[in-house]
Short mmCIF file of C-alpha atoms in Angstrom, two decimals:
data_model
loop_
_atom_site.label_atom_id
_atom_site.label_comp_id
_atom_site.label_asym_id
_atom_site.label_seq_id
_atom_site.Cartn_x
_atom_site.Cartn_y
_atom_site.Cartn_z
CA MET A 1 -14.68 -0.50 -15.82
CA THR A 2 -16.68 -1.64 -12.78
CA ASP A 3 -15.76 -2.86 -9.35
CA GLY A 4 -14.69 -6.48 -9.16
CA PRO A 5 -12.18 -8.74 -7.44
CA THR A 6 -8.73 -7.34 -7.94
CA SER A 7 -5.21 -8.32 -7.00
CA ARG A 8 -2.07 -6.24 -6.78
CA SER A 9 0.15 -8.36 -8.96
CA PRO A 10 3.55 -9.14 -7.48
CA SER A 11 6.39 -7.56 -9.39
CA PRO A 12 10.16 -8.01 -9.72
CA GLY A 13 11.88 -6.75 -6.57
CA GLY A 14 8.81 -7.63 -4.56
CA PRO A 15 7.29 -6.02 -1.48
CA LEU A 16 9.58 -4.49 1.15
CA THR A 17 9.03 -4.41 4.93
CA ALA A 18 11.35 -3.03 7.62
CA ALA A 19 11.52 -4.08 11.29
CA ASP A 20 14.06 -5.02 13.96
CA LEU A 21 13.44 -8.75 13.68
CA GLY A 22 16.74 -9.65 15.37
CA GLY A 23 16.06 -7.54 18.46
CA ASP A 24 19.56 -6.02 18.30
CA GLY A 25 18.54 -2.40 17.77
CA PHE A 26 19.24 -2.47 14.02
CA THR A 27 16.50 -2.33 11.40
CA ASP A 28 16.27 -5.35 9.12
CA MET A 29 14.65 -5.48 5.67
CA VAL A 30 12.27 -8.19 4.48
CA VAL A 31 12.50 -8.44 0.69
CA GLY A 32 10.07 -10.39 -1.48
CA ALA A 33 11.06 -12.18 -4.68
CA PRO A 34 7.66 -13.21 -6.08
CA GLY A 35 9.10 -14.65 -9.30
CA GLU A 36 11.51 -17.05 -7.58
CA ASP A 37 11.34 -20.67 -8.79
CA ILE A 38 11.63 -23.50 -6.25
CA GLY A 39 12.82 -26.68 -7.92
CA SER A 40 10.52 -27.35 -10.85
CA ALA A 41 7.76 -25.13 -9.42
CA ARG A 42 7.69 -21.76 -11.15
CA ASP A 43 7.02 -18.39 -9.48
CA VAL A 44 6.63 -19.85 -5.99
CA GLY A 45 8.30 -16.80 -4.46
CA LEU A 46 10.72 -16.31 -1.58
CA GLN A 47 10.90 -13.88 1.34
CA THR A 48 14.36 -12.98 2.57
CA VAL A 49 15.56 -10.99 5.57
CA VAL A 50 18.58 -8.77 4.92
CA TRP A 51 19.96 -8.22 8.43
CA GLY A 52 20.93 -4.74 9.58
CA GLY A 53 24.05 -4.01 11.60
CA ALA A 54 26.65 -1.39 12.42
CA GLY A 55 27.84 -1.49 8.81
CA GLY A 56 24.35 -1.35 7.30
CA LEU A 57 22.43 -4.11 5.55
CA ALA A 58 24.69 -7.10 5.03
CA THR A 59 23.95 -10.83 5.47
CA ALA A 60 20.68 -12.35 4.28
CA THR A 61 18.53 -15.32 5.29
CA THR A 62 15.47 -16.84 3.64
CA VAL A 63 12.50 -16.85 6.03
CA GLY A 64 9.86 -18.51 3.91
CA GLN A 65 8.19 -19.07 0.59
CA GLY A 66 5.37 -17.06 -0.92
CA ARG A 67 4.56 -14.25 -3.35
CA GLU A 68 2.40 -12.17 -1.04
CA GLU A 69 3.01 -8.87 0.73
CA THR A 70 4.41 -8.79 4.27
CA ARG A 71 3.60 -6.49 7.19
CA ALA A 72 5.51 -6.25 10.46
CA GLY A 73 4.05 -5.57 13.90
CA ASP A 74 3.63 -6.96 17.40
CA PHE A 75 0.42 -8.85 16.70
CA ASP A 76 0.48 -10.89 19.93
CA GLY A 77 1.69 -8.14 22.27
CA ASP A 78 4.78 -9.96 23.56
CA GLY A 79 7.22 -7.19 22.65
CA HIS A 80 8.75 -8.99 19.67
CA PRO A 81 8.07 -8.00 16.02
CA ASP A 82 6.06 -10.54 14.03
CA LEU A 83 5.55 -10.92 10.27
CA ALA A 84 2.10 -11.22 8.69
CA THR A 85 1.51 -12.37 5.14
CA ALA A 86 -1.69 -13.09 3.27
CA TYR A 87 -1.56 -16.73 4.35
CA GLN A 88 0.73 -17.09 7.35
CA MET A 89 1.85 -15.54 10.63
CA ARG A 90 5.47 -15.80 11.72
CA TYR A 91 5.77 -14.77 15.36
CA GLY A 92 9.03 -13.37 16.78
CA PRO A 93 11.59 -13.41 18.11
CA PHE A 94 13.50 -14.52 15.00
CA THR A 95 16.90 -16.21 14.98
CA ARG A 96 19.63 -15.27 12.53
CA SER A 97 18.82 -18.48 10.67
CA GLY A 98 15.41 -16.96 9.91
CA ALA A 99 13.47 -19.27 12.22
CA ALA A 100 10.40 -17.81 13.95
CA ALA A 101 9.40 -18.62 17.51
CA ARG A 102 6.17 -20.07 16.10
CA THR A 103 4.12 -19.99 12.92
CA GLY A 104 0.48 -20.39 12.05
CA PRO A 105 -2.27 -19.26 9.69
CA LEU A 106 -3.01 -15.55 9.40
CA VAL A 107 -6.38 -16.19 11.03
CA ASP A 108 -8.80 -19.10 11.26
CA LEU A 109 -10.59 -17.95 8.15
CA ASP A 110 -10.28 -19.46 4.66
CA VAL A 111 -10.27 -16.28 2.58
CA ARG A 112 -8.09 -14.54 0.05
CA VAL A 113 -6.30 -11.34 1.12
CA TYR A 114 -5.85 -8.69 -1.57
CA ALA A 115 -4.22 -5.86 0.42
CA MET A 116 -3.36 -5.10 4.05
CA GLU A 117 -1.94 -2.53 6.45
CA ALA A 118 -0.78 -2.87 10.04
CA GLY A 119 -1.37 -0.47 12.94
CA ASP A 120 -2.75 -0.22 16.46
CA VAL A 121 -6.24 0.95 15.54
CA ASP A 122 -7.80 0.53 19.00
CA GLY A 123 -4.93 1.89 21.13
CA ASP A 124 -4.41 -1.24 23.23
CA GLY A 125 -0.70 -1.52 22.42
CA THR A 126 -1.07 -4.58 20.19
CA THR A 127 -0.80 -4.29 16.41
CA ASP A 128 -3.93 -4.92 14.37
CA LEU A 129 -4.27 -5.62 10.65
CA VAL A 130 -6.75 -4.04 8.25
CA VAL A 131 -7.21 -6.26 5.21
CA SER A 132 -9.12 -6.28 1.96
CA THR A 133 -10.42 -9.82 1.91
CA GLY A 134 -12.93 -11.99 0.13
CA PRO A 135 -13.76 -15.65 -0.53
CA TRP A 136 -11.73 -17.82 -2.87
CA ASP A 137 -14.87 -19.15 -4.55
CA SER A 138 -18.58 -18.42 -4.70
CA ASP A 139 -20.94 -20.56 -2.67
CA ASP A 140 -22.97 -21.56 -5.72
CA GLY A 141 -20.24 -21.76 -8.34
CA GLY A 142 -21.18 -18.38 -9.81
CA THR A 143 -19.50 -14.99 -9.60
CA ILE A 144 -16.98 -14.60 -6.78
CA PRO A 145 -18.08 -11.80 -4.42
CA PRO A 146 -15.68 -8.86 -4.41
CA PRO A 147 -13.40 -8.25 -1.39
CA ARG A 148 -14.17 -5.74 1.36
CA LEU A 149 -12.23 -4.22 4.25
CA ARG A 150 -12.10 -6.19 7.48
CA LEU A 151 -10.38 -5.75 10.84
CA LEU A 152 -8.12 -8.50 12.16
CA LYS A 153 -7.57 -7.64 15.81
CA GLY A 154 -4.28 -8.26 17.61
CA THR A 155 -4.62 -10.31 20.82
CA GLY A 156 -2.36 -12.12 23.24
CA ASN A 157 -2.71 -15.20 21.05
CA GLY A 158 -2.21 -13.39 17.75
CA LEU A 159 -4.66 -12.07 15.20
CA ALA A 160 -8.38 -12.75 15.60
CA VAL A 161 -11.16 -12.20 13.05
CA GLY A 162 -12.95 -8.90 13.61
CA PRO A 163 -15.82 -7.07 11.90
CA PHE A 164 -16.09 -5.83 8.35
CA ILE A 165 -15.29 -2.12 7.97
CA ALA A 166 -17.88 0.17 6.38
CA TYR A 167 -19.22 -2.84 4.48
CA PRO A 168 -21.37 -0.91 1.94
CA ASP A 169 -18.49 1.32 0.80
CA THR A 170 -15.26 -0.70 0.90
CA VAL A 171 -16.16 -3.17 -1.84
CA SER A 172 -13.17 -4.08 -4.05
CA ALA A 173 -10.62 -2.10 -2.04
CA ASP A 174 -7.23 -2.93 -3.56
CA SER A 175 -4.93 -0.76 -1.44
CA VAL A 176 -5.08 0.16 2.25
CA ALA A 177 -3.35 2.69 4.52
CA LEU A 178 -3.88 3.99 8.07
CA GLY A 179 -3.56 7.53 9.43
CA ASP A 180 -5.28 10.21 11.48
CA ILE A 181 -6.94 12.27 8.76
CA ASP A 182 -9.05 14.41 11.15
CA ALA A 183 -6.48 14.70 13.99
CA ASP A 184 -8.84 13.33 16.64
CA GLY A 185 -6.24 10.91 18.00
CA ARG A 186 -7.77 7.82 16.34
CA PRO A 187 -6.44 6.11 13.20
CA ASP A 188 -8.67 6.26 10.14
CA ALA A 189 -8.73 3.60 7.42
CA VAL A 190 -7.90 4.93 3.95
CA PHE A 191 -8.42 2.72 0.93
CA GLY A 192 -8.32 2.81 -2.84
CA ARG A 193 -10.84 1.28 -5.23
CA SER A 194 -8.91 1.76 -8.44
CA THR A 195 -11.30 -0.35 -10.53
CA ALA A 196 -14.48 1.44 -9.41
CA ALA A 197 -16.78 2.79 -12.11
CA GLY A 198 -15.94 6.34 -13.10
CA GLY A 199 -12.17 5.88 -13.08
CA GLY A 200 -11.64 4.83 -9.46
CA LEU A 201 -12.21 6.09 -5.92
CA VAL A 202 -10.37 6.88 -2.70
CA GLY A 203 -12.24 6.33 0.56
CA VAL A 204 -11.70 7.02 4.24
CA VAL A 205 -13.46 5.38 7.18
CA ARG A 206 -13.08 7.54 10.26
CA GLY A 207 -12.02 5.97 13.52
CA THR A 208 -14.32 6.59 16.51
CA ALA A 209 -14.36 5.74 20.20
CA ASN A 210 -16.50 2.72 19.26
CA GLY A 211 -14.39 1.52 16.35
CA PHE A 212 -14.56 2.44 12.69
CA ALA A 213 -17.55 4.41 11.41
CA ALA A 214 -20.34 2.58 9.61
CA ARG A 215 -19.86 4.47 6.32
CA ALA A 216 -16.94 5.85 4.34
CA THR A 217 -16.34 9.13 2.55
CA LEU A 218 -15.68 8.39 -1.14
CA ILE A 219 -13.82 10.76 -3.46
CA GLY A 220 -13.08 10.39 -7.16
CA GLN A 221 -12.19 12.54 -10.13
CA ASN A 222 -15.87 13.33 -10.54
CA THR A 223 -16.07 14.71 -7.00
CA ARG A 224 -16.54 18.47 -6.88
CA GLY A 225 -13.21 20.27 -6.64
CA VAL A 226 -11.05 17.34 -7.81
CA PRO A 227 -9.13 18.21 -11.00
CA GLY A 228 -9.77 16.12 -14.08
CA ALA A 229 -12.62 13.82 -15.06
CA GLY A 230 -13.16 10.21 -14.10
CA GLU A 231 -12.71 7.88 -17.07
CA SER A 232 -12.62 4.11 -17.31
CA GLY A 233 -9.12 2.82 -16.73
CA ASP A 234 -7.73 5.91 -14.95
CA ARG A 235 -7.20 3.80 -11.78
CA PHE A 236 -7.58 6.71 -9.36
CA GLY A 237 -7.06 5.10 -5.93
CA THR A 238 -3.96 3.11 -6.86
CA ASP A 239 -1.52 2.48 -3.99
CA VAL A 240 -2.80 5.01 -1.43
CA SER A 241 -0.36 6.28 1.20
CA VAL A 242 -0.92 8.52 4.23
CA GLY A 243 1.18 11.08 6.14
CA ASP A 244 1.20 14.69 7.30
CA ILE A 245 2.76 16.44 4.31
CA THR A 246 1.98 19.98 5.49
CA GLU A 247 2.83 19.42 9.19
CA ASP A 248 -0.51 20.90 10.27
CA GLY A 249 -1.44 17.88 12.42
CA TYR A 250 -3.78 16.37 9.83
CA ALA A 251 -2.69 13.34 7.82
CA ASP A 252 -2.93 13.76 4.06
CA VAL A 253 -3.50 11.15 1.35
CA VAL A 254 -1.51 10.49 -1.82
CA THR A 255 -2.93 8.26 -4.55
CA GLY A 256 -1.63 7.23 -7.91
CA VAL A 257 -3.64 7.65 -11.11
CA PRO A 258 -1.38 5.59 -13.39
CA GLY A 259 -3.97 5.04 -16.13
CA GLU A 260 -4.59 8.75 -16.72
CA ASP A 261 -4.22 9.84 -20.35
CA LEU A 262 -2.38 13.11 -20.73
CA ALA A 263 -1.68 15.43 -23.67
CA GLY A 264 -2.52 12.70 -26.15
CA ARG A 265 -0.41 10.14 -24.30
CA THR A 266 -2.14 6.92 -23.21
CA ASP A 267 -1.57 5.74 -19.62
CA ALA A 268 1.01 8.46 -19.01
CA GLY A 269 -0.17 8.70 -15.38
CA THR A 270 -0.49 11.28 -12.64
CA PHE A 271 -0.75 11.33 -8.85
CA ALA A 272 -3.08 13.30 -6.59
CA VAL A 273 -2.66 14.77 -3.10
CA LEU A 274 -5.80 15.04 -0.93
CA ARG A 275 -5.60 17.19 2.21
CA GLY A 276 -6.82 16.03 5.61
CA GLY A 277 -8.80 18.31 7.91
CA SER A 278 -11.08 18.47 10.95
CA THR A 279 -14.02 17.20 8.91
CA GLY A 280 -12.01 14.43 7.27
CA LEU A 281 -11.16 14.11 3.59
CA SER A 282 -12.80 16.22 0.89
CA GLY A 283 -12.38 17.28 -2.73
CA THR A 284 -11.06 20.72 -1.83
CA ARG A 285 -7.41 21.76 -2.17
CA VAL A 286 -6.58 18.63 -4.21
CA GLN A 287 -3.29 18.80 -6.12
CA VAL A 288 -2.44 16.72 -9.20
CA PHE A 289 1.06 16.25 -10.67
CA SER A 290 2.40 14.62 -13.82
CA GLN A 291 5.68 14.55 -15.69
CA ASN A 292 4.33 17.48 -17.69
CA THR A 293 3.84 19.63 -14.57
CA ALA A 294 6.26 22.57 -14.54
CA GLY A 295 9.34 21.73 -12.49
CA VAL A 296 8.88 17.93 -12.64
CA PRO A 297 11.77 16.11 -14.31
CA GLY A 298 10.87 14.13 -17.44
CA THR A 299 8.11 14.14 -20.02
CA ALA A 300 4.82 12.23 -20.05
CA GLU A 301 4.95 9.35 -22.53
CA ASN A 302 2.69 6.49 -23.57
CA GLY A 303 2.59 3.72 -21.00
CA ASP A 304 4.81 5.32 -18.33
CA ARG A 305 2.14 4.72 -15.66
CA PHE A 306 3.56 7.51 -13.51
CA GLY A 307 2.03 7.17 -10.03
CA SER A 308 1.98 3.36 -9.96
CA ARG A 309 3.49 3.37 -6.46
CA THR A 310 3.38 6.10 -3.80
CA ALA A 311 4.94 6.71 -0.39
CA LEU A 312 5.12 9.49 2.19
CA VAL A 313 8.45 9.76 3.99
CA GLY A 314 9.57 12.58 6.26
CA GLY A 315 7.33 15.23 4.71
CA HIS A 316 8.28 14.18 1.18
CA VAL A 317 6.20 12.35 -1.42
CA ALA A 318 7.78 9.57 -3.49
CA VAL A 319 6.09 8.20 -6.60
CA SER A 320 7.26 5.79 -9.25
CA ALA A 321 6.71 4.84 -12.88
CA PRO A 322 7.98 1.26 -13.26
CA GLU A 323 7.26 1.32 -16.99
CA GLU A 324 9.32 4.48 -17.63
CA ASN A 325 11.85 4.11 -20.44
CA SER A 326 10.49 0.80 -21.74
CA GLY A 327 10.34 -0.83 -18.33
CA SER A 328 13.59 0.45 -16.81
CA GLY A 329 11.53 2.45 -14.28
CA ALA A 330 12.11 5.62 -12.30
CA VAL A 331 11.28 7.24 -8.94
CA TRP A 332 10.48 10.89 -8.18
CA VAL A 333 10.64 12.70 -4.83
CA PHE A 334 8.63 15.87 -4.14
CA PRO A 335 9.08 18.18 -1.12
CA GLY A 336 6.14 18.97 1.12
CA THR A 337 5.44 22.50 2.33
CA ALA A 338 2.90 24.19 4.59
CA SER A 339 0.69 24.75 1.56
CA GLY A 340 1.04 21.27 0.07
CA VAL A 341 3.34 19.40 -2.28
CA THR A 342 5.59 21.39 -4.62
CA ALA A 343 7.33 20.46 -7.85
CA THR A 344 10.08 22.95 -7.04
CA ARG A 345 13.28 21.04 -6.24
CA SER A 346 11.63 17.74 -7.13
CA VAL A 347 14.15 15.13 -8.28
CA SER A 348 14.09 11.81 -10.11
CA CYS A 349 16.37 8.82 -10.37
CA GLY A 350 16.49 5.52 -12.22
CA PRO A 351 18.29 2.20 -11.85
CA ARG A 352 21.45 3.57 -13.43
CA THR A 353 21.73 5.98 -10.46
CA LEU A 354 22.25 2.96 -8.18
CA ALA A 355 24.43 1.08 -10.67
CA ALA A 356 21.63 -1.46 -11.05
CA PRO A 357 20.67 -3.30 -14.24
CA VAL A 358 18.71 -0.95 -16.46
CA SER A 359 16.84 -2.95 -19.07
CA GLY A 360 13.60 -4.29 -17.63
CA ALA A 361 14.52 -3.34 -14.05
CA ARG A 362 11.06 -1.81 -13.37
CA PHE A 363 12.74 0.42 -10.81
CA GLY A 364 10.15 1.64 -8.31
CA ALA A 365 7.82 -1.36 -8.73
CA ALA A 366 7.73 -1.74 -4.93
CA PHE A 367 8.13 0.69 -2.01
CA HIS A 368 8.74 -0.07 1.65
CA ARG A 369 5.62 -0.45 3.75
#
């Protein structure tokens, strides 16, 4: 499989984003429902805010239509959280009816957004957005050029189009995360190219005093020191997430490998942990886990796609397999230690744990970003 335009298909349950949209000190949750029908139009999608309060999440309000992912941040620097989607900006403050102070296009640029992550990459106090973006159509009616990473810079008027990021290396990035991999005080851009030749790649573009570096470090299963071998369809680089697992000051990277075949099982899936350090990301000290790893609950089966979604929360790694048990889905949580992730005391849960519908639930199809 070679690099090409990709899209992270919306899934039941939809993307999740948390922010204090009401300005009352309680965190609210933005929940996507990409399969929602509007009138006779199918799969238009809805985005709903479930408002937080003293009693937890309670009342809900629809804030807009759309199937795309949402990211929260103060993109115009006015002190109020805003919501960015692939097509639209909704600027806060928000009312309890879901109305934004103002709305507008994401940027003045007619492009398709495949993935995005929010963060203050230049330290000016205003949230920026790193996106994987490309044209809707080719200029000559031929092949559509693949997307690449680009910076959308937060300003007093909202997001403004910035430069491409490491243009030669970020082609067909389909997941994005931000974190300080080398502990130099500047955010680095981490991305996955799960459809890259050789089974997929993870890349990191280091942040510098003059912006992002011109080239990225690329790591795959064929990189020296990385366990396994890169094969077409492995999808190494799926849903990258970043955080300091070992609490050594360096952010680490977790990536899913949901297409990995294992012990004769097709698409059983694994996930990999790549350690950050003073020289950035490398193929050394990489850990790989599957449902067949000692101490991990469950057993690798055909089509589980373990590692389809990843997250780093409070020194713990969460991964999911939405296709587990014929599409019921499941989520696993692994503790982090000073030496890396451990399967010891890892736990799993499925929809039944939360008294949710089981059949076809695809539990774990989306994690909070």
